[in-house]
Short mmCIF file of C-alpha atoms in Angstrom, two decimals:
data_model
loop_
_atom_site.label_atom_id
_atom_site.label_comp_id
_atom_site.label_asym_id
_atom_site.label_seq_id
_atom_site.Cartn_x
_atom_site.Cartn_y
_atom_site.Cartn_z
CA MET Q 1 21.33 -78.59 65.39
CA THR Q 2 23.21 -75.42 66.28
CA ASP Q 3 21.02 -72.38 66.78
CA VAL Q 4 21.64 -69.57 64.30
CA GLU Q 5 20.95 -66.19 65.83
CA THR Q 6 21.18 -64.09 62.66
CA PHE Q 7 21.68 -64.39 58.92
CA ARG Q 8 23.25 -61.27 57.40
CA CYS Q 9 22.71 -60.43 53.74
CA VAL Q 10 23.01 -57.56 51.29
CA SER Q 11 20.89 -57.06 48.17
CA TRP Q 12 22.08 -54.57 45.53
CA ASN Q 13 21.08 -53.69 41.98
CA ILE Q 14 24.44 -52.74 40.45
CA HIS Q 15 22.92 -51.29 37.23
CA ARG Q 16 25.19 -53.40 35.00
CA GLY Q 17 28.19 -51.49 36.27
CA ARG Q 18 26.90 -48.15 35.00
CA GLY Q 19 27.40 -45.37 37.51
CA ASN Q 20 25.54 -42.11 37.94
CA ASP Q 21 28.26 -40.49 35.84
CA GLY Q 22 27.15 -42.65 32.88
CA VAL Q 23 30.41 -44.62 32.89
CA VAL Q 24 30.32 -48.44 32.84
CA ASP Q 25 33.09 -49.42 35.25
CA PRO Q 26 32.97 -52.98 36.66
CA ASP Q 27 36.27 -52.32 38.45
CA ARG Q 28 34.57 -49.52 40.40
CA THR Q 29 31.69 -51.85 41.27
CA ALA Q 30 34.08 -54.45 42.65
CA ARG Q 31 36.01 -51.81 44.59
CA VAL Q 32 32.84 -50.38 46.17
CA LEU Q 33 31.65 -53.88 47.06
CA HIS Q 34 34.91 -54.41 48.93
CA GLU Q 35 35.22 -50.99 50.57
CA GLU Q 36 31.63 -49.95 51.32
CA VAL Q 37 29.28 -52.92 51.04
CA CYS Q 38 30.66 -56.27 52.22
CA SER Q 39 31.72 -56.57 55.85
CA SER Q 40 33.48 -59.59 57.30
CA ASP Q 41 30.31 -60.94 58.95
CA LEU Q 42 28.24 -61.17 55.77
CA ASP Q 43 26.53 -64.49 54.93
CA ALA Q 44 25.06 -63.65 51.51
CA LEU Q 45 25.34 -61.12 48.70
CA ILE Q 46 22.53 -60.97 46.12
CA LEU Q 47 23.17 -58.81 43.07
CA GLN Q 48 20.74 -57.76 40.36
CA GLU Q 49 21.62 -56.48 36.87
CA ALA Q 50 24.95 -58.27 37.29
CA ASP Q 51 24.94 -59.74 33.76
CA GLU Q 52 24.57 -57.92 30.48
CA GLU Q 53 20.97 -57.15 29.53
CA ALA Q 54 20.80 -58.78 26.08
CA PRO Q 55 21.44 -62.44 25.26
CA PRO Q 56 23.80 -64.22 25.79
CA HIS Q 57 23.67 -62.25 29.07
CA ARG Q 58 27.44 -62.23 29.52
CA GLY Q 59 28.90 -61.67 32.96
CA PHE Q 60 31.14 -58.63 33.36
CA LEU Q 61 32.34 -58.80 36.98
CA ASP Q 62 35.67 -60.17 38.20
CA LEU Q 63 34.26 -63.04 40.22
CA ALA Q 64 37.61 -64.17 41.61
CA ARG Q 65 38.31 -60.67 42.89
CA ILE Q 66 34.91 -60.41 44.57
CA GLU Q 67 35.35 -63.80 46.22
CA ALA Q 68 38.81 -62.82 47.49
CA ASP Q 69 37.61 -59.44 48.76
CA THR Q 70 34.42 -60.65 50.45
CA ALA Q 71 35.23 -64.25 51.54
CA LEU Q 72 31.93 -65.23 49.89
CA ARG Q 73 31.58 -67.85 47.17
CA HIS Q 74 29.87 -67.54 43.78
CA ILE Q 75 27.26 -70.34 43.70
CA HIS Q 76 26.71 -70.50 39.93
CA GLY Q 77 29.79 -72.52 39.01
CA ASP Q 78 27.80 -75.30 37.36
CA ALA Q 79 26.55 -74.29 33.91
CA SER Q 80 23.05 -75.52 34.79
CA HIS Q 81 22.86 -72.78 37.43
CA ARG Q 82 23.37 -69.93 34.95
CA TRP Q 83 21.34 -68.55 32.04
CA GLY Q 84 24.09 -69.58 29.63
CA PRO Q 85 27.78 -70.47 29.49
CA GLU Q 86 28.87 -66.82 29.35
CA SER Q 87 26.58 -65.70 32.19
CA HIS Q 88 27.55 -65.29 35.83
CA GLY Q 89 23.99 -65.84 37.06
CA PHE Q 90 20.41 -65.99 35.85
CA LEU Q 91 19.11 -62.95 33.98
CA GLY Q 92 21.29 -60.64 36.03
CA THR Q 93 20.65 -62.17 39.46
CA VAL Q 94 23.93 -63.45 40.92
CA VAL Q 95 24.22 -64.97 44.40
CA PHE Q 96 27.27 -65.29 46.64
CA LEU Q 97 27.15 -67.27 49.92
CA HIS Q 98 29.52 -67.75 52.84
CA PRO Q 99 31.38 -71.10 52.69
CA ARG Q 100 29.63 -72.25 55.86
CA CYS Q 101 26.35 -72.26 53.91
CA ARG Q 102 26.03 -75.81 52.58
CA VAL Q 103 24.10 -75.59 49.30
CA GLU Q 104 21.61 -78.42 48.74
CA ASP Q 105 19.75 -77.28 45.62
CA ILE Q 106 19.67 -74.40 43.13
CA ALA Q 107 16.65 -73.75 40.90
CA LEU Q 108 16.22 -71.15 38.16
CA VAL Q 109 12.66 -69.88 37.75
CA ASP Q 110 11.56 -68.11 34.57
CA LEU Q 111 9.11 -65.31 35.32
CA PRO Q 112 6.56 -63.93 32.82
CA GLY Q 113 6.89 -60.54 31.19
CA HIS Q 114 7.82 -58.59 28.08
CA CYS Q 115 11.36 -58.19 29.42
CA HIS Q 116 12.76 -61.57 30.45
CA ARG Q 117 12.90 -61.82 34.24
CA GLY Q 118 13.83 -64.65 36.56
CA ALA Q 119 14.56 -65.82 40.08
CA VAL Q 120 17.34 -67.87 41.65
CA VAL Q 121 16.11 -70.15 44.44
CA VAL Q 122 18.77 -71.66 46.71
CA ASP Q 123 18.11 -74.29 49.37
CA PHE Q 124 20.96 -74.53 51.86
CA ARG Q 125 21.85 -75.27 55.46
CA LEU Q 126 23.59 -72.87 57.80
CA ASP Q 127 25.03 -74.69 60.80
CA GLY Q 128 22.40 -77.37 60.30
CA ARG Q 129 19.43 -75.02 59.91
CA PRO Q 130 17.52 -75.45 56.63
CA LEU Q 131 17.00 -72.13 54.85
CA ARG Q 132 15.84 -70.94 51.45
CA LEU Q 133 16.91 -67.82 49.57
CA ALA Q 134 15.07 -66.51 46.50
CA GLY Q 135 16.76 -63.63 44.70
CA THR Q 136 14.89 -61.83 41.94
CA HIS Q 137 14.37 -58.63 39.94
CA LEU Q 138 10.74 -57.80 39.20
CA SER Q 139 9.16 -55.76 36.42
CA LEU Q 140 8.44 -52.03 36.41
CA SER Q 141 4.80 -52.88 35.62
CA GLN Q 142 2.50 -53.65 38.55
CA GLY Q 143 0.51 -56.15 36.51
CA LEU Q 144 3.63 -58.04 35.55
CA ARG Q 145 4.93 -57.95 39.13
CA VAL Q 146 1.73 -59.65 40.22
CA ALA Q 147 2.16 -62.37 37.58
CA GLN Q 148 5.84 -62.79 38.42
CA MET Q 149 5.30 -63.14 42.16
CA ARG Q 150 2.40 -65.52 41.54
CA THR Q 151 4.74 -67.70 39.45
CA LEU Q 152 7.49 -67.58 42.06
CA GLY Q 153 5.02 -68.28 44.86
CA GLN Q 154 3.66 -71.34 43.04
CA HIS Q 155 7.19 -72.66 42.60
CA LEU Q 156 7.98 -72.20 46.28
CA PHE Q 157 4.66 -73.76 47.32
CA ARG Q 158 5.66 -77.02 45.61
CA ARG Q 159 8.88 -77.25 47.60
CA ALA Q 160 9.28 -78.62 51.12
CA ALA Q 161 8.59 -75.85 53.62
CA ARG Q 162 11.54 -74.06 55.24
CA PRO Q 163 12.22 -70.49 56.40
CA THR Q 164 12.47 -68.41 53.24
CA LEU Q 165 14.09 -65.09 52.35
CA VAL Q 166 12.82 -63.37 49.20
CA CYS Q 167 15.02 -60.45 48.23
CA GLY Q 168 16.07 -58.23 45.37
CA ASP Q 169 14.89 -55.28 43.34
CA PHE Q 170 11.08 -55.56 43.47
CA ASN Q 171 10.44 -52.23 41.72
CA GLU Q 172 7.62 -51.74 44.23
CA TRP Q 173 7.42 -48.16 45.50
CA ARG Q 174 4.61 -48.62 48.02
CA PRO Q 175 5.90 -49.43 51.51
CA TRP Q 176 3.02 -51.86 52.15
CA GLY Q 177 4.04 -53.88 49.10
CA GLY Q 178 0.95 -53.71 46.93
CA LEU Q 179 -0.90 -56.70 45.50
CA ALA Q 180 2.22 -58.42 44.13
CA LEU Q 181 3.70 -59.07 47.58
CA SER Q 182 0.41 -60.05 49.26
CA HIS Q 183 -0.39 -63.46 50.72
CA GLY Q 184 -3.22 -63.88 48.23
CA ILE Q 185 -0.81 -63.70 45.28
CA THR Q 186 2.33 -65.33 46.65
CA GLY Q 187 0.80 -67.87 49.02
CA LEU Q 188 3.50 -66.71 51.47
CA ARG Q 189 3.19 -64.51 54.52
CA LEU Q 190 6.14 -62.26 53.81
CA SER Q 191 7.23 -59.59 56.25
CA GLY Q 192 9.97 -57.00 56.38
CA PRO Q 193 10.55 -53.25 56.44
CA ALA Q 194 10.71 -51.02 53.38
CA PRO Q 195 13.49 -48.42 53.67
CA ALA Q 196 14.10 -46.17 50.66
CA THR Q 197 16.89 -47.32 48.33
CA PHE Q 198 16.26 -45.38 45.10
CA PRO Q 199 17.61 -43.16 43.62
CA ALA Q 200 21.10 -43.58 45.02
CA ARG Q 201 21.96 -39.93 45.60
CA ARG Q 202 18.83 -39.16 47.62
CA PRO Q 203 16.65 -42.26 48.11
CA PHE Q 204 12.91 -41.89 48.61
CA LEU Q 205 11.47 -45.05 46.98
CA PRO Q 206 11.69 -48.49 48.69
CA LEU Q 207 12.32 -50.49 45.52
CA ASP Q 208 14.65 -53.05 47.10
CA ARG Q 209 13.47 -55.43 49.81
CA VAL Q 210 14.47 -58.35 52.02
CA LEU Q 211 11.30 -60.19 53.06
CA VAL Q 212 11.03 -63.39 55.11
CA THR Q 213 8.59 -66.05 56.23
CA ALA Q 214 8.16 -67.18 59.84
CA PRO Q 215 9.89 -68.20 62.01
CA ALA Q 216 12.42 -65.85 60.44
CA ARG Q 217 12.05 -62.11 60.95
CA VAL Q 218 13.98 -59.11 59.67
CA ALA Q 219 15.60 -57.77 62.84
CA THR Q 220 17.27 -54.81 61.10
CA ALA Q 221 17.29 -53.40 57.57
CA ARG Q 222 19.74 -50.63 56.77
CA VAL Q 223 20.34 -48.75 53.52
CA LEU Q 224 24.08 -48.43 53.02
CA ASP Q 225 25.73 -45.14 52.16
CA GLY Q 226 29.13 -43.95 51.07
CA PRO Q 227 30.76 -41.77 48.41
CA GLY Q 228 31.38 -44.73 46.13
CA LEU Q 229 27.85 -46.06 46.56
CA ARG Q 230 26.26 -42.78 45.54
CA MET Q 231 28.16 -42.93 42.26
CA ALA Q 232 28.46 -46.64 41.41
CA SER Q 233 24.77 -47.42 40.73
CA ASP Q 234 21.30 -45.86 40.63
CA HIS Q 235 20.27 -48.02 43.65
CA ARG Q 236 21.67 -48.16 47.17
CA PRO Q 237 22.42 -51.58 48.70
CA LEU Q 238 20.10 -52.90 51.40
CA ARG Q 239 21.66 -54.81 54.29
CA ALA Q 240 19.41 -56.96 56.47
CA GLU Q 241 19.95 -59.04 59.57
CA VAL Q 242 17.47 -61.90 59.76
CA ALA Q 243 16.76 -63.47 63.17
CA PHE Q 244 15.17 -66.86 63.82
CA ASP Q 245 12.60 -67.21 66.57
CA PRO Q 246 12.28 -70.59 68.30
#
């Protein structure tokens, strides 16, 4: 098995293409992804609010353009890996992976709440190393976040153990993560920094996270900035480099 030094990912809530000017412009979102978000060394891109909010949760992005611009691949090609035939992902969570990531399994996890939420869980191998990525978007309510992370944790507990990244818009403003992200609720010992990502123009709340289980660790976590990013969404993207200890 080849050792993997780092796994580089970006998580971004794109606000359904609605910018801070109130204009819904998916073309702008794709352009900003290309120019200010996705570098050539990226292994994964996890988007939230990347489908329309109401059923049938239609996708609105130009997937072919994003794949061409980023060299990443949309993993939801099979209809069973999307909310519905018109969706690009599952309840707004859309995952792109580098072609060298060999996908083994994709699971969609319904999470409880008044507003339908979900998670996309991807088991894959990167140069022979088994990894797991869970992308999600949690509720604004602390009580519902607890229930949602409990549900996701129970799902992950039933799967064969492997280093796991849990990332997305957690809507958790406390840097220490609160009850929802605790070991007692998730059954996972998640770790990772909490830089501020919201609101986009002047972030002071750490709503977006990349958290990992051992032997993975978040080596760096950086909130991206740029003129397009400050306008394209109400969140800033979070880029993380995950290292693997022996």
